[in-house]
Coordinates of N, CA, C and O in Angstrom, one line a residue:
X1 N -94.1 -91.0 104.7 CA -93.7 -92.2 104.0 C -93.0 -91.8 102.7 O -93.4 -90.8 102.0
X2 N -92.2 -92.3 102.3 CA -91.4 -91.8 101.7 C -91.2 -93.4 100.2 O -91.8 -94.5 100.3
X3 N -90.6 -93.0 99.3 CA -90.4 -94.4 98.2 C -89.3 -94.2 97.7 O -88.5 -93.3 98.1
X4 N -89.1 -95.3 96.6 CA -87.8 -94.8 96.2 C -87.2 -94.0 95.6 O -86.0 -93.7 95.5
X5 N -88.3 -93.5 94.8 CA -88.3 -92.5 93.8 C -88.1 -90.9 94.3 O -87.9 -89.9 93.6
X6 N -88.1 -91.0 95.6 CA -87.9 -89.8 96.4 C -86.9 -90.2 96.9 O -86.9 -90.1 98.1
X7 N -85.8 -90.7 96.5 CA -84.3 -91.2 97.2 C -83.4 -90.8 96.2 O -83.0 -91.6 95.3
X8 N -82.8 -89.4 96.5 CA -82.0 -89.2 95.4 C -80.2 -89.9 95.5 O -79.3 -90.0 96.4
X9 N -80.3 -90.4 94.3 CA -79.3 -91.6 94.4 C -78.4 -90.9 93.6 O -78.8 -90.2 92.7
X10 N -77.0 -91.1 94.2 CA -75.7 -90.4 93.5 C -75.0 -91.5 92.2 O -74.3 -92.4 92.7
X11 N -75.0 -91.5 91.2 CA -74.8 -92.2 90.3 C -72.7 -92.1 90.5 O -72.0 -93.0 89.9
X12 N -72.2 -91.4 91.1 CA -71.1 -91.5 91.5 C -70.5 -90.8 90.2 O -69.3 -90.8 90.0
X13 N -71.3 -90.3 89.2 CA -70.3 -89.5 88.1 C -70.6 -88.4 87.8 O -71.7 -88.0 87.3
X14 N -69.3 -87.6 88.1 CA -69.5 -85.7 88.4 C -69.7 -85.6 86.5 O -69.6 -86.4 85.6
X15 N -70.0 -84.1 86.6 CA -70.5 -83.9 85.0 C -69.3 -84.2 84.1 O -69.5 -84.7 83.0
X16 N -67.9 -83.8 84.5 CA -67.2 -84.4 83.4 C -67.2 -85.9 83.1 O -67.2 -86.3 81.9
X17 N -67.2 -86.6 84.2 CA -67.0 -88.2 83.9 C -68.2 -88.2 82.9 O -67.9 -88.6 81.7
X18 N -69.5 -87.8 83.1 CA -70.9 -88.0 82.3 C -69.6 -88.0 80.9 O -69.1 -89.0 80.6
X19 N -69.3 -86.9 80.3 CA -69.2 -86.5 79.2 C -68.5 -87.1 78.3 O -68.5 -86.9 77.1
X20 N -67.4 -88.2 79.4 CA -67.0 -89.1 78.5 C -67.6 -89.6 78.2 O -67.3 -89.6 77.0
X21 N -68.9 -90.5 78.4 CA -69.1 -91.5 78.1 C -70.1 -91.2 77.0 O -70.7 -92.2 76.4
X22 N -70.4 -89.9 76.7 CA -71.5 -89.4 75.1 C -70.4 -89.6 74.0 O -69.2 -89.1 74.0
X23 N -71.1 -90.4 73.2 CA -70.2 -90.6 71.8 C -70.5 -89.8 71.1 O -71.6 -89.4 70.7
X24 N -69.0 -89.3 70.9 CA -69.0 -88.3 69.8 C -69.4 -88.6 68.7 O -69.6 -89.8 68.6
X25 N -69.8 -87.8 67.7 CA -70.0 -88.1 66.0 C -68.8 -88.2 65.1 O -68.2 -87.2 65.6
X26 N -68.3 -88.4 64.5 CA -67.4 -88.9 63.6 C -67.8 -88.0 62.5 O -68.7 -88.3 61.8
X27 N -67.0 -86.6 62.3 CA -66.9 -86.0 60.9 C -65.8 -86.7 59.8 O -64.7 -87.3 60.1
X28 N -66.4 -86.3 58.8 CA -65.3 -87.0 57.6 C -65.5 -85.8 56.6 O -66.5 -85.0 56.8
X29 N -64.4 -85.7 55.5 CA -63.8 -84.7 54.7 C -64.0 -85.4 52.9 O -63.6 -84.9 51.9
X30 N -64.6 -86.6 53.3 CA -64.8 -87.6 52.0 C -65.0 -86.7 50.8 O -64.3 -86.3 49.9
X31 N -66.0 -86.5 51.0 CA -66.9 -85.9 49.7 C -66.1 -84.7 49.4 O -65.8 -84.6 48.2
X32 N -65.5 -83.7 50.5 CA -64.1 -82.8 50.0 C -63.2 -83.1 49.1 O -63.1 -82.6 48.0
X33 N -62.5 -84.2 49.7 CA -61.2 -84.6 49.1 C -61.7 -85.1 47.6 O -61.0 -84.9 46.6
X34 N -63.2 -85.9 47.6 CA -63.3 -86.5 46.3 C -63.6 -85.7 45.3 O -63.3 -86.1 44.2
X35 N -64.4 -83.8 45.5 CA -64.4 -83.7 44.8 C -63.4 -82.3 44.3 O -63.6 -81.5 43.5
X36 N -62.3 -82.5 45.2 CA -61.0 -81.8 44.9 C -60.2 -82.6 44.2 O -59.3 -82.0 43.8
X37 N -60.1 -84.1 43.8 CA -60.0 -84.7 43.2 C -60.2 -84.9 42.1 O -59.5 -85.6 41.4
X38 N -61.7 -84.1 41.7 CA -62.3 -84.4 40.2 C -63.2 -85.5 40.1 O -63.6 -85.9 39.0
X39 N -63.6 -86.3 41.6 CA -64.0 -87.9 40.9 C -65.3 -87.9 41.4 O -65.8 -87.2 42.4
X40 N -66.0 -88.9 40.6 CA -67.2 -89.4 41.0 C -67.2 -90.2 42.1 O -66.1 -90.5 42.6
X41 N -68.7 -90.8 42.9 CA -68.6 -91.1 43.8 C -68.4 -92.7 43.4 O -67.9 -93.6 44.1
X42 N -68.8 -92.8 42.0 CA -68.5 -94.6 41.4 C -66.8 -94.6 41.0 O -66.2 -95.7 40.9
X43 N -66.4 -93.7 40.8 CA -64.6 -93.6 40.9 C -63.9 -93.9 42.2 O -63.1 -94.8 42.6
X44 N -64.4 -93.0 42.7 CA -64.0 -93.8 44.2 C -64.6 -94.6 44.7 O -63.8 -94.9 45.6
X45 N -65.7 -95.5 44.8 CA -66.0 -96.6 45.7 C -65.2 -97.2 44.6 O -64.4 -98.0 45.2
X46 N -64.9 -97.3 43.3 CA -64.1 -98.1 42.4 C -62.8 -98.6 42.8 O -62.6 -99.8 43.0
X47 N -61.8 -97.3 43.1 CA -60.6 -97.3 44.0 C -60.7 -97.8 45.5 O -59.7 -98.4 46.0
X48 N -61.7 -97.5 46.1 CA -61.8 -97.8 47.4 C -62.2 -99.7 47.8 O -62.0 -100.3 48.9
X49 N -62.9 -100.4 46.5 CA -63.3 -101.5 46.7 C -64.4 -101.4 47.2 O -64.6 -102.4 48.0
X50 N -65.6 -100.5 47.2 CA -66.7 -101.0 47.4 C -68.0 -100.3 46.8 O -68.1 -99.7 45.7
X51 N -69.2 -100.3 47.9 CA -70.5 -99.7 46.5 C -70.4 -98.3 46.1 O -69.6 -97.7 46.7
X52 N -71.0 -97.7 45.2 CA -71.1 -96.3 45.2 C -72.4 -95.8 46.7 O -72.4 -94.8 47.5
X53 N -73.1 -96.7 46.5 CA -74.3 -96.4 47.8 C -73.1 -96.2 48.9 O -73.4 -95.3 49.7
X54 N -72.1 -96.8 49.0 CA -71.6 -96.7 50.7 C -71.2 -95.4 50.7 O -71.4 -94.6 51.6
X55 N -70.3 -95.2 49.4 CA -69.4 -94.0 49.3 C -70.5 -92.5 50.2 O -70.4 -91.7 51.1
X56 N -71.8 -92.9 49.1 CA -72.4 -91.7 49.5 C -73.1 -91.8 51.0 O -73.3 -90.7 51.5
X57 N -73.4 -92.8 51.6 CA -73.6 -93.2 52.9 C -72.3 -92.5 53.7 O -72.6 -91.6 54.5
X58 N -71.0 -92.8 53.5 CA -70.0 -92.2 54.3 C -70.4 -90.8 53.9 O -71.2 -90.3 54.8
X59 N -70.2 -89.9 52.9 CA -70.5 -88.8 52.6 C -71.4 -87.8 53.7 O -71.0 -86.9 54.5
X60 N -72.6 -88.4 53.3 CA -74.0 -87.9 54.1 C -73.3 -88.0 56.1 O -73.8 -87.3 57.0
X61 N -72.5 -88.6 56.2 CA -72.2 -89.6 57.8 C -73.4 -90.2 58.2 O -74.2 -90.0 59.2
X62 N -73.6 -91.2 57.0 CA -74.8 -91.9 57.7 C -74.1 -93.8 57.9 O -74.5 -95.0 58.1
X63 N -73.0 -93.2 57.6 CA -72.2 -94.4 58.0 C -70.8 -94.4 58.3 O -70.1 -93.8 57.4
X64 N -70.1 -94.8 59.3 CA -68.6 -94.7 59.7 C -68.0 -95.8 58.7 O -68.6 -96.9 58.6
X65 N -66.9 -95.7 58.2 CA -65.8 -96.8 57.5 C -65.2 -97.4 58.8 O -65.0 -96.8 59.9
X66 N -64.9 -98.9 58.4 CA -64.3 -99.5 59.4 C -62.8 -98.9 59.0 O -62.7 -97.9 58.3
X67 N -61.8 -99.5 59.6 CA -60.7 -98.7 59.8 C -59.7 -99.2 58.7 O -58.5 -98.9 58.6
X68 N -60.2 -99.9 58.0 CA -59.4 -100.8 56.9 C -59.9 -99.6 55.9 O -59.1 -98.9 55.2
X69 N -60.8 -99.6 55.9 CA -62.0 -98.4 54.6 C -61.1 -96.7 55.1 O -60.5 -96.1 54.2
X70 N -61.2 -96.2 56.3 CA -60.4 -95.3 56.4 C -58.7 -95.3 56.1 O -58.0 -94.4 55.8
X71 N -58.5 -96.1 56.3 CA -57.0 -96.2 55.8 C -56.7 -96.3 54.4 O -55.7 -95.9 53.8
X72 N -57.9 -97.2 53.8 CA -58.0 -97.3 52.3 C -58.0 -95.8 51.6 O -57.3 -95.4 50.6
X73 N -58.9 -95.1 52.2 CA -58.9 -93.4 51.8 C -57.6 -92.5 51.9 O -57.2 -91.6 51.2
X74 N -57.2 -92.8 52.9 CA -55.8 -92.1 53.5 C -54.9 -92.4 52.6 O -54.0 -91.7 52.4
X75 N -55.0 -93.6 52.0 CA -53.8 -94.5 50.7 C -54.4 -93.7 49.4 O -53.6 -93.7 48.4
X76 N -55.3 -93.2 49.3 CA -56.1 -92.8 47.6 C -55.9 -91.4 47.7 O -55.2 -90.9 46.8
X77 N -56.3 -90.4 48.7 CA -56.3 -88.8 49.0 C -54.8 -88.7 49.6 O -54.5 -87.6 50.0
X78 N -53.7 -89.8 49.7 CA -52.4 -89.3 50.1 C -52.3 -88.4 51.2 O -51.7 -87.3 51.1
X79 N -52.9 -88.8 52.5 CA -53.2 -87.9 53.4 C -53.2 -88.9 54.6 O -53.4 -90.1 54.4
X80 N -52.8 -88.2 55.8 CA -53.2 -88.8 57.2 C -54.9 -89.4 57.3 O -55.8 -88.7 56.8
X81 N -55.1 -90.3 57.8 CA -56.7 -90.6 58.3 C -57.1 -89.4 59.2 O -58.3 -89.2 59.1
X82 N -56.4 -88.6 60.1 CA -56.8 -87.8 61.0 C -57.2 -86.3 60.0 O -58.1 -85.5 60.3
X83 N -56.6 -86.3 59.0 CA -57.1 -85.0 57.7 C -58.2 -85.5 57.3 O -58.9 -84.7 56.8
X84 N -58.7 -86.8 57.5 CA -60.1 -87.2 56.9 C -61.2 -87.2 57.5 O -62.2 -86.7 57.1
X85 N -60.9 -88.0 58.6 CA -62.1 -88.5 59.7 C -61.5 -87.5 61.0 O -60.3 -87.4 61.3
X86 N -62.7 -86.7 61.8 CA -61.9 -86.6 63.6 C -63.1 -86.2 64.3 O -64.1 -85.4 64.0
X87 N -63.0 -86.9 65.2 CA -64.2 -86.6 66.0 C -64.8 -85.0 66.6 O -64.1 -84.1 67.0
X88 N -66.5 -85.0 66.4 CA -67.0 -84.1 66.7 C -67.1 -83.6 68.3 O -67.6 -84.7 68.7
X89 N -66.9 -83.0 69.2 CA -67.3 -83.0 70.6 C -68.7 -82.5 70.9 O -69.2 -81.5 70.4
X90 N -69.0 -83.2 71.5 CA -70.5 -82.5 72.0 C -70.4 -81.3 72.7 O -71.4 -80.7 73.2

C-alpha cells in the first residue's frame, strides 16, 4: 500500500528554473558614497527627502528604496543607480 507521500511528484522545474525564482538581495553602496561625500546620515536623508532612520535602514539593507528614492541618490552622488544598488546572486 502505498500514499501519497511515497509518490514522487515532478514539480516540472529543473534546478536552473528553481534559481530564478530565489530573490536575490539587493546590495547598495549608500553609506560609501555618503561617506566619500563627507556627509552625515541627517544631511542626506535632508537632500534625499526623508528620515535619518530610513537613511540608516537603507545603509544596514534592512530596507530597499523604492525607485523614486534610488534615483533620488543617483541625482545627489552624480552616478548611475546601477553604481549604487545591484543585485546579490545566490
Amino acid at each position: 500500500m502505498s500514499s501519497q507521500l511515497d509518490i514522487n511528484i515532478n514539480s516540472g522545474y529543473s534546478g536552473m528554473e528553481s534559481q530564478l525564482y530565489m530573490t536575490p538581495a539587493i546590495i547598495n553602496r549608500v553609506k560609501e558614497l555618503r561617506m566619500a561625500s563627507g556627509w552625515t546620515q541627517e544631511q542626506l536623508a535632508h537632500a534625499a527627502g526623508v528620515s535619518r532612520q530610513s537613511i540608516n535602514s537603507i545603509e544596514r539593507n534592512r530596507y530597499v528604496p523604492s525607485l523614486e528614492l534610488a534615483l533620488t541618490f543617483a541625482r545627489i552622488f552624480c552616478c548611475p543607480t546601477d553604481q549604487i544598488f545591484h543585485l546579490e546572486r545566490p
